[in-house]
Tab-separated table of C-alpha atoms in Angstrom:
chain	number	residue	atom	x	y	z
A	26	MET	CA	0.009	0.202	-0.300
A	27	ASN	CA	1.301	3.404	-0.996
A	28	ARG	CA	1.709	5.977	1.984
A	29	ALA	CA	1.601	9.492	2.080
A	30	PRO	CA	4.167	11.374	3.912
A	31	PHE	CA	3.380	13.069	7.381
A	32	GLY	CA	6.987	13.359	8.980
A	33	ASN	CA	8.133	10.522	7.378
A	34	SER	CA	4.555	8.105	6.680
A	35	LEU	CA	1.089	8.651	7.658
A	36	SER	CA	-1.522	6.830	5.121
A	37	ARG	CA	-5.055	8.367	4.135
A	38	ARG	CA	-6.524	5.125	6.180
A	39	ASN	CA	-3.864	6.264	9.571
A	40	LEU	CA	-5.214	9.885	9.051
A	41	LEU	CA	-8.376	8.568	10.724
A	42	THR	CA	-6.747	6.804	13.714
A	43	ALA	CA	-4.415	9.602	14.316
A	44	LEU	CA	-7.541	12.129	14.800
A	45	ALA	CA	-9.188	9.512	17.099
A	46	ALA	CA	-6.068	8.974	19.205
A	47	VAL	CA	-3.959	12.114	19.190
A	48	PRO	CA	-4.937	15.629	20.265
A	49	ALA	CA	-4.345	18.179	17.738
A	50	VAL	CA	-1.228	19.972	19.568
A	51	ALA	CA	2.199	19.050	17.691
A	52	LEU	CA	2.623	22.203	15.792
A	53	LEU	CA	0.055	24.757	17.208
A	54	ALA	CA	3.344	25.990	18.905
A	55	ALA	CA	4.412	27.595	15.848
A	56	CYS	CA	1.065	29.673	15.977
A	57	SER	CA	0.626	30.633	19.519
A	58	ASP	CA	1.501	33.563	21.684
A	59	SER	CA	3.740	31.686	24.089
A	60	GLY	CA	6.660	33.818	23.550
A	61	GLU	CA	4.919	37.342	24.126
A	62	GLU	CA	3.418	35.509	27.304
A	63	ALA	CA	6.805	34.616	28.567
A	64	LYS	CA	8.070	38.591	28.189
A	65	ALA	CA	4.919	39.957	29.846
A	66	ALA	CA	5.321	37.849	32.597
A	67	ASP	CA	9.122	39.038	33.028
A	68	VAL	CA	7.782	42.752	33.359
A	69	LYS	CA	7.549	43.846	36.541
A	70	PRO	CA	5.119	46.739	37.737
A	71	ALA	CA	6.349	50.232	38.049
A	72	ASP	CA	6.957	51.379	41.894
A	73	PRO	CA	3.680	53.426	42.258
A	74	SER	CA	5.762	55.992	44.190
A	75	THR	CA	8.362	56.654	41.352
A	76	PRO	CA	7.216	59.409	39.028
A	77	ALA	CA	6.579	58.430	35.851
A	78	LYS	CA	9.340	59.734	32.823
A	79	PRO	CA	8.077	61.570	30.053
A	80	ALA	CA	7.497	59.372	27.013
A	81	ALA	CA	9.903	60.066	24.717
A	82	THR	CA	8.812	61.373	21.193
A	83	PRO	CA	8.978	58.660	18.946
A	84	ALA	CA	11.496	59.034	15.525
A	85	ALA	CA	10.030	59.354	12.027
A	86	ALA	CA	8.717	56.098	10.654
A	87	GLN	CA	11.228	54.802	8.242
A	88	VAL	CA	9.673	52.708	5.476
A	89	PRO	CA	11.929	49.703	4.723
A	90	GLU	CA	13.346	48.910	1.641
A	91	ALA	CA	11.754	46.076	-0.383
A	92	GLN	CA	14.101	43.273	-0.143
A	93	GLY	CA	13.248	42.054	-3.595
A	94	THR	CA	10.262	41.539	-6.081
A	95	VAL	CA	7.244	39.108	-5.787
A	96	ASP	CA	6.335	37.406	-9.305
A	97	MET	CA	2.753	37.671	-9.200
A	98	ALA	CA	2.198	35.529	-12.053
A	99	GLU	CA	4.245	32.899	-10.265
A	100	LEU	CA	2.210	33.938	-7.090
A	101	LEU	CA	-1.192	33.354	-8.533
A	102	LYS	CA	-0.559	30.154	-10.123
A	103	PRO	CA	-3.078	27.394	-8.909
A	104	GLY	CA	-1.669	24.721	-7.014
A	105	ALA	CA	-3.196	21.248	-7.344
A	106	LEU	CA	-6.317	21.865	-6.216
A	107	PRO	CA	-8.821	24.438	-7.790
A	108	GLU	CA	-8.372	28.150	-6.370
A	109	LYS	CA	-11.025	28.812	-3.836
A	110	GLN	CA	-11.704	32.551	-3.752
A	111	LEU	CA	-14.620	35.309	-3.204
A	112	GLY	CA	-15.183	38.411	-5.326
A	113	LYS	CA	-14.536	39.510	-9.011
A	114	ASP	CA	-11.553	37.974	-10.883
A	115	ASP	CA	-11.277	41.612	-12.134
A	116	ALA	CA	-10.866	43.090	-9.015
A	117	LYS	CA	-7.688	45.754	-9.019
A	118	VAL	CA	-6.652	44.335	-5.440
A	119	THR	CA	-6.147	40.358	-4.716
A	120	ILE	CA	-5.580	39.267	-1.425
A	121	VAL	CA	-3.827	35.655	-0.790
A	122	GLU	CA	-4.389	33.992	2.495
A	123	TYR	CA	-2.420	31.016	3.751
A	124	ALA	CA	-4.130	29.770	6.612
A	125	SER	CA	-4.449	26.607	8.779
A	126	MET	CA	-7.870	25.154	10.618
A	127	THR	CA	-5.869	24.884	13.870
A	128	CYS	CA	-4.172	27.884	13.803
A	129	PRO	CA	-5.978	30.128	16.547
A	130	HIS	CA	-4.666	33.475	14.797
A	131	CYS	CA	-6.445	32.301	11.705
A	132	ALA	CA	-9.585	31.677	13.147
A	133	HIS	CA	-9.490	35.007	15.033
A	134	PHE	CA	-8.576	36.637	11.859
A	135	ALA	CA	-11.543	35.097	10.409
A	136	MET	CA	-14.255	36.117	13.122
A	137	THR	CA	-12.975	39.514	14.181
A	138	THR	CA	-11.412	41.014	11.047
A	139	PHE	CA	-12.553	38.833	7.992
A	140	PRO	CA	-16.294	39.707	7.737
A	141	GLU	CA	-15.705	43.516	7.794
A	142	LEU	CA	-12.947	42.765	5.090
A	143	LYS	CA	-15.272	41.430	2.798
A	144	THR	CA	-17.967	43.756	3.747
A	145	LYS	CA	-15.962	46.611	2.675
A	146	TYR	CA	-13.687	45.127	-0.118
A	147	ILE	CA	-14.830	41.913	-1.072
A	148	ASP	CA	-18.216	42.390	-1.729
A	149	THR	CA	-18.142	45.543	-3.348
A	150	GLY	CA	-15.703	44.445	-6.279
A	151	LYS	CA	-12.331	46.131	-4.820
A	152	ALA	CA	-10.864	42.971	-4.155
A	153	ARG	CA	-10.962	39.441	-4.549
A	154	TYR	CA	-10.061	36.939	-1.865
A	155	ILE	CA	-8.235	33.493	-2.254
A	156	LEU	CA	-7.742	31.087	0.625
A	157	ARG	CA	-4.845	28.841	0.033
A	158	GLU	CA	-4.545	25.587	2.574
A	159	PHE	CA	-1.437	25.421	4.702
A	160	PRO	CA	-2.378	22.839	7.432
A	161	PHE	CA	0.067	22.640	10.232
A	162	ASP	CA	-1.169	19.199	11.309
A	163	PRO	CA	-3.383	16.296	10.658
A	164	SER	CA	-6.140	17.780	11.939
A	165	ALA	CA	-5.715	20.875	9.907
A	166	GLU	CA	-5.737	18.615	6.769
A	167	ALA	CA	-9.060	16.955	7.635
A	168	GLY	CA	-10.513	20.054	8.438
A	169	PHE	CA	-9.715	21.250	4.878
A	170	MET	CA	-10.504	17.988	3.645
A	171	LEU	CA	-14.097	18.185	4.661
A	172	ALA	CA	-14.142	21.522	3.427
A	173	ARG	CA	-13.158	20.616	0.067
A	174	CYS	CA	-15.692	17.917	0.254
A	175	SER	CA	-18.497	20.501	1.224
A	176	LYS	CA	-18.134	21.307	-2.631
A	177	ASP	CA	-20.117	24.909	-2.937
A	178	ASN	CA	-20.439	25.028	0.740
A	179	TYR	CA	-16.204	25.498	1.139
A	180	PHE	CA	-16.223	28.598	2.900
A	181	ALA	CA	-19.350	28.109	4.853
A	182	MET	CA	-17.844	24.767	6.122
A	183	VAL	CA	-14.165	26.633	6.790
A	184	ASP	CA	-16.206	29.300	8.915
A	185	VAL	CA	-17.959	26.878	10.874
A	186	LEU	CA	-14.472	25.387	11.559
A	187	PHE	CA	-13.071	27.969	12.736
A	188	LYS	CA	-15.826	29.267	14.640
A	189	GLN	CA	-16.162	25.801	16.244
A	190	GLN	CA	-12.132	25.317	16.512
A	191	PRO	CA	-12.489	25.042	20.641
A	192	SER	CA	-14.771	22.251	20.305
A	193	TRP	CA	-12.601	19.892	18.272
A	194	VAL	CA	-8.921	21.199	18.412
A	195	GLY	CA	-6.791	19.892	20.820
A	196	VAL	CA	-9.373	17.559	22.318
A	197	ASN	CA	-9.418	13.925	23.452
A	198	ASN	CA	-11.309	12.585	20.299
A	199	THR	CA	-11.202	15.101	17.115
A	200	LYS	CA	-12.337	12.276	14.881
A	201	GLU	CA	-15.679	12.346	16.813
A	202	ALA	CA	-15.750	16.330	17.474
A	203	LEU	CA	-15.294	16.865	13.767
A	204	LEU	CA	-18.131	14.216	12.769
A	205	GLN	CA	-20.654	15.908	14.908
A	206	ILE	CA	-19.806	19.225	13.346
A	207	SER	CA	-20.010	17.566	9.839
A	208	LYS	CA	-22.946	16.178	10.435
A	209	LEU	CA	-24.819	19.408	11.103
A	210	ALA	CA	-23.192	20.333	7.317
A	211	GLY	CA	-25.048	17.398	5.936
A	212	PHE	CA	-22.125	14.617	5.860
A	213	THR	CA	-23.029	11.364	6.819
A	214	GLN	CA	-20.875	8.582	8.717
A	215	GLU	CA	-20.070	6.653	5.582
A	216	SER	CA	-19.453	10.252	3.683
A	217	PHE	CA	-17.560	12.037	6.438
A	218	GLU	CA	-15.079	8.623	6.552
A	219	SER	CA	-14.720	8.866	2.504
A	220	CYS	CA	-13.830	11.949	2.449
A	221	LEU	CA	-10.875	11.396	4.936
A	222	THR	CA	-9.689	8.644	3.219
A	223	ASP	CA	-9.494	10.044	-0.213
A	224	GLN	CA	-5.804	9.777	-0.636
A	225	LYS	CA	-5.654	12.151	-3.582
A	226	LEU	CA	-7.215	14.901	-1.804
A	227	LEU	CA	-5.226	14.168	1.162
A	228	ASP	CA	-1.941	14.964	-1.189
A	229	ASP	CA	-3.294	17.715	-2.768
A	230	VAL	CA	-4.070	19.813	0.306
A	231	ARG	CA	-0.270	19.074	1.511
A	232	ALA	CA	0.811	20.396	-2.217
A	233	VAL	CA	0.751	23.874	-0.949
A	234	GLN	CA	3.459	23.191	1.616
A	235	LYS	CA	5.966	21.763	-1.130
């Protein structure tokens, strides 16, 4: 049996087992605030009897020099999967987001910033938005696979998974949690497992990282 790489190996059928047995926390450290929290913990409060020093006048902001150029034609080439986009093809501005379904910052952006961005720029034709899957771990891969299997409801499924992120990321049985969410989106047990054992879809979701 051919095996798909995760590290060195994780087959399509092993993905379901991994979801059921292992909490999805392996790569979340890359997306956490732990470093900032540690720095904040080291800062001691000022003595209230000590007069506060006047704030220094900020220096004029310096615009950093470009470190190179971006080949837009190359950037906008679709990958292994068809692009998932919102907005008009001829919009003057194109926004490309690389996201992981298990990234808390991605979920925060989706819930707090994206709705206004969509209303002001995407829905008005000023910008088009492309979401590209960049999964951090098996749970994120599963989330994007389920979104892809939702066909025309791709963005609706992504939205639900981001909003429900605390209920399925890092829990004892991610597979069961995802199944319950998926059933609300119209999946059956059979279509759920069929989606998550689609080897080609799994490989294509991972392809953006290569």
